[in-house]
XYZ file of C-alpha atoms in Angstrom:
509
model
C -1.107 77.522 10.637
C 2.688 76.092 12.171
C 5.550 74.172 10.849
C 5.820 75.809 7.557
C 8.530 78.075 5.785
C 8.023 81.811 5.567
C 8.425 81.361 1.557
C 4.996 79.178 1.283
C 2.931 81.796 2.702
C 0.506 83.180 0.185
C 1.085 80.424 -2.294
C -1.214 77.812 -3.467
C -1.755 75.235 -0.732
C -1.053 72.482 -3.460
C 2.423 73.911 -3.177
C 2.907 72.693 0.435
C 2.633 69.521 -0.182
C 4.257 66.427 -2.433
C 2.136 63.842 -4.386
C 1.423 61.292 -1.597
C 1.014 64.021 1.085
C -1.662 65.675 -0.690
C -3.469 62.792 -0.957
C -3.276 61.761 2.887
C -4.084 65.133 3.610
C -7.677 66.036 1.908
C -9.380 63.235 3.155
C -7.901 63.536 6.469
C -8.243 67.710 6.585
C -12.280 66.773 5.292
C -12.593 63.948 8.373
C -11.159 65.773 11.270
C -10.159 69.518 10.423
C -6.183 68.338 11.061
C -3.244 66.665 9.631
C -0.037 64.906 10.945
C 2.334 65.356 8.211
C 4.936 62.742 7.560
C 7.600 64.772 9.702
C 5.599 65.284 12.582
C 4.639 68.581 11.559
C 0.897 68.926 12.860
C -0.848 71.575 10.687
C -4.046 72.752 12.762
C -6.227 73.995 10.130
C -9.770 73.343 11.130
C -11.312 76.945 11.264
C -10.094 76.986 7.915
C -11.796 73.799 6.600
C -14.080 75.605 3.954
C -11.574 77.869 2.531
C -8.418 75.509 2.056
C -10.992 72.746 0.419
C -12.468 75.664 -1.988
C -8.509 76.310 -2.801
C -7.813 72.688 -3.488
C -10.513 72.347 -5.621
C -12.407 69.858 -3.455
C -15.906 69.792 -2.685
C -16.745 70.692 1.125
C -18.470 67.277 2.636
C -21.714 66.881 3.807
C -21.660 66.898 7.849
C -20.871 63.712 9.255
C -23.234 61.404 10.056
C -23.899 62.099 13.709
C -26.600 60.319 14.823
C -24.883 57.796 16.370
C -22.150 59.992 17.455
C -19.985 57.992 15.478
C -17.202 61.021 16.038
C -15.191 61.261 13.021
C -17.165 59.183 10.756
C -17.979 61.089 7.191
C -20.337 59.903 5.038
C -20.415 57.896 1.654
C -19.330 60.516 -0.712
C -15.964 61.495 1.388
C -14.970 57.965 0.507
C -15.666 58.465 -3.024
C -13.675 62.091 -2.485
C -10.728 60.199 -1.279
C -10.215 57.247 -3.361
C -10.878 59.540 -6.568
C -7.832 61.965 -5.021
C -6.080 58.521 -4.852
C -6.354 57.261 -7.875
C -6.008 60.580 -9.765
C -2.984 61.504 -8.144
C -0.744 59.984 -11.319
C 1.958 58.230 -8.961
C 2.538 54.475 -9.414
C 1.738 53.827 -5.690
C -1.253 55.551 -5.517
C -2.709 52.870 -7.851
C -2.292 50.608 -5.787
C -5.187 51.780 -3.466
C -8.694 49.816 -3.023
C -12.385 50.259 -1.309
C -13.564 47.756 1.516
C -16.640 47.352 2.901
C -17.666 45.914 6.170
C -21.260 44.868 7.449
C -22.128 43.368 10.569
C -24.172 40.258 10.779
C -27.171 39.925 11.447
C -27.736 43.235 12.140
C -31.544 43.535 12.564
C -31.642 40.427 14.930
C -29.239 42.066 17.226
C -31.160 45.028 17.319
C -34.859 42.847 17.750
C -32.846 41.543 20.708
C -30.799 44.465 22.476
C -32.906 47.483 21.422
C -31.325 50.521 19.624
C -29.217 51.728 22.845
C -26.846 49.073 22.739
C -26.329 48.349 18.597
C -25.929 51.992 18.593
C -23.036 51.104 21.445
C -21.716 47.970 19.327
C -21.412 50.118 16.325
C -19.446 52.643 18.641
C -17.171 49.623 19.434
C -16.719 48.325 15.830
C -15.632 51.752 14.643
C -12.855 52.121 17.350
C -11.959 48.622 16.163
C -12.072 48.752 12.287
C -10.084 52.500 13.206
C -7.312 50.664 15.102
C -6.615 48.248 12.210
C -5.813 50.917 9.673
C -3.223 53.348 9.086
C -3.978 57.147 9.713
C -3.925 57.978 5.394
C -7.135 55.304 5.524
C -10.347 56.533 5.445
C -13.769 55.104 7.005
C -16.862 56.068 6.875
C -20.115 54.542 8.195
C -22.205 54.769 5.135
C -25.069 53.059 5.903
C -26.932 51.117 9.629
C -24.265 48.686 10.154
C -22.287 49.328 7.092
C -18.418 50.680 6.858
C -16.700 51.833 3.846
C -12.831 52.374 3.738
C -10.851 53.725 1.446
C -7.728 52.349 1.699
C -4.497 54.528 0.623
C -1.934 53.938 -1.645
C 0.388 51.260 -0.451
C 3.962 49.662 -1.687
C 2.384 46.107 -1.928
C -1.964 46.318 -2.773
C -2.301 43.112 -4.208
C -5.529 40.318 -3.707
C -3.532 38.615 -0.962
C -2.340 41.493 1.103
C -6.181 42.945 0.852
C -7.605 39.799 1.761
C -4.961 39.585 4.823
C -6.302 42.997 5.722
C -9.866 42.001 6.007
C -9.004 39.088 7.844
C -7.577 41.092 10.886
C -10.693 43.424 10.188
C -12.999 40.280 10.633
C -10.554 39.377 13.760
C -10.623 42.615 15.536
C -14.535 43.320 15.246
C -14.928 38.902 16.481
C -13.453 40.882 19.854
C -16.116 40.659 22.594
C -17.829 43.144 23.388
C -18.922 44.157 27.052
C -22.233 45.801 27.452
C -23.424 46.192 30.811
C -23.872 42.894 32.380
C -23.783 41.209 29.076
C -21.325 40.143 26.399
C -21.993 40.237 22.972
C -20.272 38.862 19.947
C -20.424 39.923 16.596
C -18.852 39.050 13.208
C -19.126 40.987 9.836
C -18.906 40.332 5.970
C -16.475 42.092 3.643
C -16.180 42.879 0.060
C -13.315 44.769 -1.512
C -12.305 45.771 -5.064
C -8.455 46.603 -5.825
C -8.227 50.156 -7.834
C -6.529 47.922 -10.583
C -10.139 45.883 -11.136
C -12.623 48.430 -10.838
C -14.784 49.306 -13.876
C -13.506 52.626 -13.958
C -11.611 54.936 -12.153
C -13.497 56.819 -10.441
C -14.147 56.994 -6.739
C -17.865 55.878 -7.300
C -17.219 52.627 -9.652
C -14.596 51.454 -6.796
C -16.800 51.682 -3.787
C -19.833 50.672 -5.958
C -17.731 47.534 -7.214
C -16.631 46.556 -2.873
C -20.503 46.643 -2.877
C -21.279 44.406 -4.816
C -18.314 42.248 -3.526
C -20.235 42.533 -0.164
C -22.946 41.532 -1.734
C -21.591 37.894 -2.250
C -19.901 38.122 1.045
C -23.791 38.187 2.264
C -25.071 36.033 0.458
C -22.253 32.895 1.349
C -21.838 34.546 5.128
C -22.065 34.948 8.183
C -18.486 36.150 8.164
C -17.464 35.981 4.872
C -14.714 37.789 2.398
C -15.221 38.411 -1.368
C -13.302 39.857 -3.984
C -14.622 42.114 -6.651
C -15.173 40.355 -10.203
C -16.505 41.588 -13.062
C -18.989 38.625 -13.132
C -20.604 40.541 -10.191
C -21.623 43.105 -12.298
C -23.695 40.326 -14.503
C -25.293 39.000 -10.979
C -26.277 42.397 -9.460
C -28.259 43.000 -13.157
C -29.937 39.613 -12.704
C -30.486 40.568 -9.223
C -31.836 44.200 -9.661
C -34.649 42.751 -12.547
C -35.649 40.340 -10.242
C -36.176 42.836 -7.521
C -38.200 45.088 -9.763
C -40.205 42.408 -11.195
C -40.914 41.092 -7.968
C -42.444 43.995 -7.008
C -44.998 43.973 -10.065
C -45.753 40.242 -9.490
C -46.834 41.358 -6.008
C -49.194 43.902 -7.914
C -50.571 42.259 -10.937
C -51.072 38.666 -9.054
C -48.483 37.009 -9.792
C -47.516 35.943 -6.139
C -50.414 33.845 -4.446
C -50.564 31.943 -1.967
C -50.105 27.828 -2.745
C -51.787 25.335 -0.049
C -50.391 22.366 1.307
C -52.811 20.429 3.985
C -52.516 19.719 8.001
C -54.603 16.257 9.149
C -55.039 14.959 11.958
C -53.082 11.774 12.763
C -55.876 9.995 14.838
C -58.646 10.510 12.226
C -57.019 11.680 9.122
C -59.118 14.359 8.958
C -57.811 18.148 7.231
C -57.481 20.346 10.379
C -55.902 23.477 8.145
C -54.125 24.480 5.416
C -51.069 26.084 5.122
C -50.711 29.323 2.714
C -47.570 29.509 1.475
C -45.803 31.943 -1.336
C -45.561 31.227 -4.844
C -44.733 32.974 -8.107
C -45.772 31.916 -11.666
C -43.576 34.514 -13.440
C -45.451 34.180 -16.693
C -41.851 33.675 -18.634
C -39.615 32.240 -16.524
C -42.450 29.359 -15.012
C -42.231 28.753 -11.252
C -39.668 31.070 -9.055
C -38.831 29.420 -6.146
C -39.055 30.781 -2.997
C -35.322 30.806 -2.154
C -34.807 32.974 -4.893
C -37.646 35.376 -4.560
C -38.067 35.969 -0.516
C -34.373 37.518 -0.635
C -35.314 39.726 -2.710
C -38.696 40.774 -1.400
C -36.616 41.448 1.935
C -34.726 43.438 0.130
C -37.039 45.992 -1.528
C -38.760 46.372 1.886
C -42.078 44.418 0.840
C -42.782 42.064 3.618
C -45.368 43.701 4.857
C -46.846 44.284 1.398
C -46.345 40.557 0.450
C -48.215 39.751 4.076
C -51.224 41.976 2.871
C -51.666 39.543 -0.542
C -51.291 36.432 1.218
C -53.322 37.536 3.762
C -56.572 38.615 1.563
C -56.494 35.710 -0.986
C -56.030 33.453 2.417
C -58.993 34.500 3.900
C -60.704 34.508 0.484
C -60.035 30.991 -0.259
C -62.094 30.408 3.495
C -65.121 31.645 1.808
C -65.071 30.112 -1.517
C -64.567 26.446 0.063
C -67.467 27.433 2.353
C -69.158 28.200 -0.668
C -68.413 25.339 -2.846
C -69.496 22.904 0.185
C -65.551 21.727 1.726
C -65.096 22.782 5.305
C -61.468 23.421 6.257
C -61.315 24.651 9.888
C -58.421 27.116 9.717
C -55.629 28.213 7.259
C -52.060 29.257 8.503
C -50.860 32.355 7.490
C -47.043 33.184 8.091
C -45.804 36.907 9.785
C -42.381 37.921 8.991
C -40.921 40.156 11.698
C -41.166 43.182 9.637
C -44.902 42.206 9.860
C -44.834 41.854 13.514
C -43.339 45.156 13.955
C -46.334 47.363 12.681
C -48.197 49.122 15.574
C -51.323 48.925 13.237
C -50.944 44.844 13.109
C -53.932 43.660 14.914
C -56.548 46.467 13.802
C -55.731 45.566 10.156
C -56.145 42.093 10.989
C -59.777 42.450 12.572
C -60.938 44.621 9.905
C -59.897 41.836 7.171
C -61.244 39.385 9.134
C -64.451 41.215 9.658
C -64.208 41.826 6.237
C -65.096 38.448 5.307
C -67.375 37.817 8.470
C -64.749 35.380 9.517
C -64.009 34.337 13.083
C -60.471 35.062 14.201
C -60.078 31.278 15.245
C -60.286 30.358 11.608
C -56.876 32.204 11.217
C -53.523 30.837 12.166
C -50.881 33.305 13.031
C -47.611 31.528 11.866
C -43.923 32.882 13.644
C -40.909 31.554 13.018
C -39.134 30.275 16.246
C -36.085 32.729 15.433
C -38.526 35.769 15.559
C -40.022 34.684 19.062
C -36.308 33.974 19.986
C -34.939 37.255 19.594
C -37.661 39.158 20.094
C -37.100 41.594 22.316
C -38.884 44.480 20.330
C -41.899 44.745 22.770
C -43.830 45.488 19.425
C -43.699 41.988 18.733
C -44.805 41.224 22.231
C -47.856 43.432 22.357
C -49.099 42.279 18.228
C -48.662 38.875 19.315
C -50.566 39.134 22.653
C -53.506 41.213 20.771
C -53.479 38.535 18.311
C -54.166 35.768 20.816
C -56.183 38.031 22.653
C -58.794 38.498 19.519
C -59.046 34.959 19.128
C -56.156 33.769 16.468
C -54.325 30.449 17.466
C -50.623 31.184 17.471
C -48.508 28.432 15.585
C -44.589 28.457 16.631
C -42.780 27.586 13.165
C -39.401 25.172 12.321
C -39.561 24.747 15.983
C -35.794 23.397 17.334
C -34.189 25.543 15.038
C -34.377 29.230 16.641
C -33.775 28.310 20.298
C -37.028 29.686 21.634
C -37.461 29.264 26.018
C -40.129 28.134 27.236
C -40.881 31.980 28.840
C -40.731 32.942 24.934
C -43.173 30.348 24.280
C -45.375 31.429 27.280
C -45.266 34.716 26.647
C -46.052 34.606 23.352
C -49.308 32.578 23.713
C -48.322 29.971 21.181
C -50.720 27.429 21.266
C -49.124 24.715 18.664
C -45.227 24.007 18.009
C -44.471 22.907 14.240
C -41.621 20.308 14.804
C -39.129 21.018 12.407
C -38.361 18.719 9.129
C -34.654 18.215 10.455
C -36.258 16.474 13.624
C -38.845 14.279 11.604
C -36.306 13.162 8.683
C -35.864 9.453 9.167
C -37.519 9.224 12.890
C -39.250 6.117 11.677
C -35.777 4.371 11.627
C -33.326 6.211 13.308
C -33.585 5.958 17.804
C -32.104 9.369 18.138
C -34.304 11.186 15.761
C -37.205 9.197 17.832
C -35.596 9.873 21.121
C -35.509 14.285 20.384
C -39.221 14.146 18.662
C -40.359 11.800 21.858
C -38.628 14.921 23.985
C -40.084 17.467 22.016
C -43.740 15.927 22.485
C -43.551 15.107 26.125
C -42.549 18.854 26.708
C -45.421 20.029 24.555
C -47.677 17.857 26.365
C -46.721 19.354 29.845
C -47.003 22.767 28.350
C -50.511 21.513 27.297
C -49.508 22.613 23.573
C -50.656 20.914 20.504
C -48.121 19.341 17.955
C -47.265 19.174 14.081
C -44.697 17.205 12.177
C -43.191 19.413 9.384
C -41.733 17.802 6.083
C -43.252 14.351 6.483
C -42.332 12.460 2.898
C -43.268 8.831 4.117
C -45.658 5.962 5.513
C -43.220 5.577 8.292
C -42.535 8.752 9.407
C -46.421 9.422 9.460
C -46.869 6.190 11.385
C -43.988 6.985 14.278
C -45.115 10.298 14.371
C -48.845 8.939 15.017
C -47.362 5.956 17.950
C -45.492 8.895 19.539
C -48.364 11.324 19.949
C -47.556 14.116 17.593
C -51.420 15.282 17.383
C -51.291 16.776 12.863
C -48.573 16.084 10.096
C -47.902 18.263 7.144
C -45.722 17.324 3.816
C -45.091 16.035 0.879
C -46.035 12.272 1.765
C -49.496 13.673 2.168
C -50.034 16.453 -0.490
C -47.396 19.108 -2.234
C -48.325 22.699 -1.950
C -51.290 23.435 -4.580
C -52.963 26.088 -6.129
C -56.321 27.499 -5.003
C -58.049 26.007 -7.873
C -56.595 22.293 -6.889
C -57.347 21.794 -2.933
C -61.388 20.663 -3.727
C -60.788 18.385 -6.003
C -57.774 17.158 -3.591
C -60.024 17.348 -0.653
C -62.687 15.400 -2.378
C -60.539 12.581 -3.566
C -59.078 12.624 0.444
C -62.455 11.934 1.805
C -63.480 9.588 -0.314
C -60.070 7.798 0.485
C -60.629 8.143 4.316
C -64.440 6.598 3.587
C -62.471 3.391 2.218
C -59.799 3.524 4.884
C -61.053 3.399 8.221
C -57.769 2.569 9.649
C -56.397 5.489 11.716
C -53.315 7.440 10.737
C -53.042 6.335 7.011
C -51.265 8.484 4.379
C -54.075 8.875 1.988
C -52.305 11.441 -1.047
């Protein structure tokens, strides 16, 4: 130990310090082993670490994360260490401290797209970045995949602007390209922050807990957002966490089924499929719509567990309209990319079908375009493939919207593109809605792919659709999504329409 008087040797470190130093100093001495003291003075101090926390009273941190040799980086509990040293110091300025938190966008796409190797070089990147914005008595740790914490020291001037100014050249500085081999890559990120003054208590917990759920509003009005803690967050993140646990009995106890909405043909009017599609009769609160509920299923992890119900009552509902007399050729069944990621994918998938003594071709793999589009998890690729490959047609979903290539499209086997609704919206009457869907179509039909109009509501949509060769519509101008219990009697009532209406093409719901 250098730079201090002879007369502080053997006294308590606490002595060696005044209020504000002490409080730059534990978080930095727990971070990096050193300290640069106001003066200059460096104080070199980390084969001590252990013993000069134990004599400040301070807990000795876990080891930093390291995984990522994210050098320097502590983990979440060293930012609750240093903003409870902050705000128990006692000095007016030290009050004026505050907890950030920074996400990247998107995170999870990026990685789908560049692979591990580089996100684990973009979050390299961001922390040198998010680092140069802050002062050295800040501390920032990566507490979670893509996630940041600060704790931000006390300061003359902490006030909602001055925070909010801060995360603004935090959004700034991580918007910076980044170079990664032949390839640059953007990125933007979401921030929440609570001011020690607004935090539910004052501990170093309820601050960084509070910036969460700040971030948690950032998310959910992103990409690239900034919140402010309120205290009507609190209120939210209860309604939020019931709704994630009682999702997760609805998926149990059957809440969740799938709903059916019918695919015909546009040149006979005939049902080619149905499409399952997610719906939850919460026995007090009526119908949940999916907006609400899907977030939340993300959240919890239970994609793939949601994909397993949908999946068996899908196939289930095959055999009962066999059964009860109605053929319906195929039904669609949508992945999520969590889905598509599990190495075990297409064995499960034979054994359900097999199951049921089903052939594969009466199931319809359904993919969102933005999966295939930033797929480059070779997972995907191989699940996909073996899915073809057994005999499942491949449907590319809200197609337009994800910015698929044709390689993707190739490479993925898809056999039919779902137009989206924002292409077929008004293409009965508007020449450049007409003009895209007519490109669309003509591309398919080089590609020798077959063709479905999402969303159609009218007569005249379904009629344009039919004069510009889409091949199958889908939407509410033919039926509404519908229980299990409601598609024979639909189907019924449809054929017996189509007996009295010869005429090709006709919306009959």
């Amino acid at each position: 130990m250098a730079g201090l008087p002879t007369a502080l040797f053997r006294q308590n470190l606490r002595a060696m310090f005044n209020g504000q130093q002490a409080l730059a100093f534990i978080p930095a001495l727990t971070l990096g082993g050193y300290w640069l003291g106001g003066e200059g003075t460096l104080l070199i101090l980390a084969l001590l670490l252990p013993v000069c926390l134990a004599l400040l009273g301070t807990n000795v941190p876990k080891q930093a994360d390291t995984n990522l040799g994210l050098a320097g980086l502590g983990q979440r509990e060293i930012i609750e260490n240093a903003l409870g040293q902050f705000a128990m110091s006692g000095s007016r300025t030290a009050r004026n401290t505050a907890a950030l938190v920074l996400e990247l966008d998107d995170y999870n796409s990026l990685t789908a797209r560049l692979g591990h190797k580089a996100c684990n070089d973009i979050l390299h990147n961001t922390a040198n970045k998010v680092r140069g914005v802050l002062r050295d008595l800040d501390v920032v740790c990566r507490i979670d995949g893509a996630t940041f914490a600060i704790a931000m020291g006390p300061a003359k001037r902490a006030d909602l602007e001055s925070l909010i100014q801060i995360a603004a050249r935090l959004q700034s500085a991580v918007a910076e390209p980044i170079s990664l081999d032949a390839t640059t890559v953007y990125v933007s990120c979401s921030i929440g922050f609570c001011l020690g003054t607004r935090a539910p208590s004052q501990t170093g917990e309820a601050l960084l807990e509070a910036a969460e759920l700040a971030l948690m509003d950032a998310r959910q009005n992103g990409p690239n957002a900034i919140r402010s803690y309120s205290s009507e967050m609190q209120q939210r993140a209860k309604v939020h966490h019931d709704l994630i646990e009682d999702v997760s009995l609805a998926l149990e106890n059957g809440q969740i089924r799938p709903w059916f909405q019918p695919q015909v043909s546009t040149d006979t009017g005939e049902v080619t499929g149905f499409e399952a599609l997610a719906r939850w009769e919460h026995p007090e609160r009526g119908m949940i719509p999916p907006s609400d509920f899907l977030p939340a299923i993300e959240e919890a992890g239970l994609f793939e567990r949601l994909g397993e119900v949908m999946l068996y009552h899908s196939l289930t509902s095959l055999v009962k309209w066999e059964n009860g007399g109605i053929t319906v050729p195929k039904v669609g069944v949508n992945f999520s990319g969590a889905e598509l990621r599990n190495p075990k994918l297409v064995d499960k998938i034979r054994w359900e079908l097999d199951r049921f003594d089903l052939s594969p071709d009466r199931l319809t793999i359904e993919v969102l375009e933005t999966v295939v589009a930033g797929a480059g998890d070779d997972i995907i690729t191989r699940n996909i493939a073996g899915l073809a490959a057994l005999g499942c047609a491949i449907d590319l979903d809200d197609f337009g919207t994800g910015h698929a290539s044709i390689a993707n499209i190739r490479r993925f086997s898809v056999g039919r593109i779902k137009i989206d609704r924002s292409f077929i919206m008004k293409v009965d009457t508007d020449p450049d809605q007409q003009h895209m869907v007519a490109a669309i179509l003509t591309m398919a039909e080089q590609l020798n792919l077959e063709t479905l109009g999402e969303g159609v509501e009218t007569v005249g949509e379904h009629a344009m659709l039919a004069q510009l060769g889409c091949g199958h519509i889908q939407g509410f101008g033919l039926a509404r999504p519908m229980p299990f219990s409601k598609t024979m009697d639909w189907m019924q009532k449809h054929h017996a329409k189509l007996a009295k209406t010869p005429k090709i093409g006709r919306i009959t719901g």
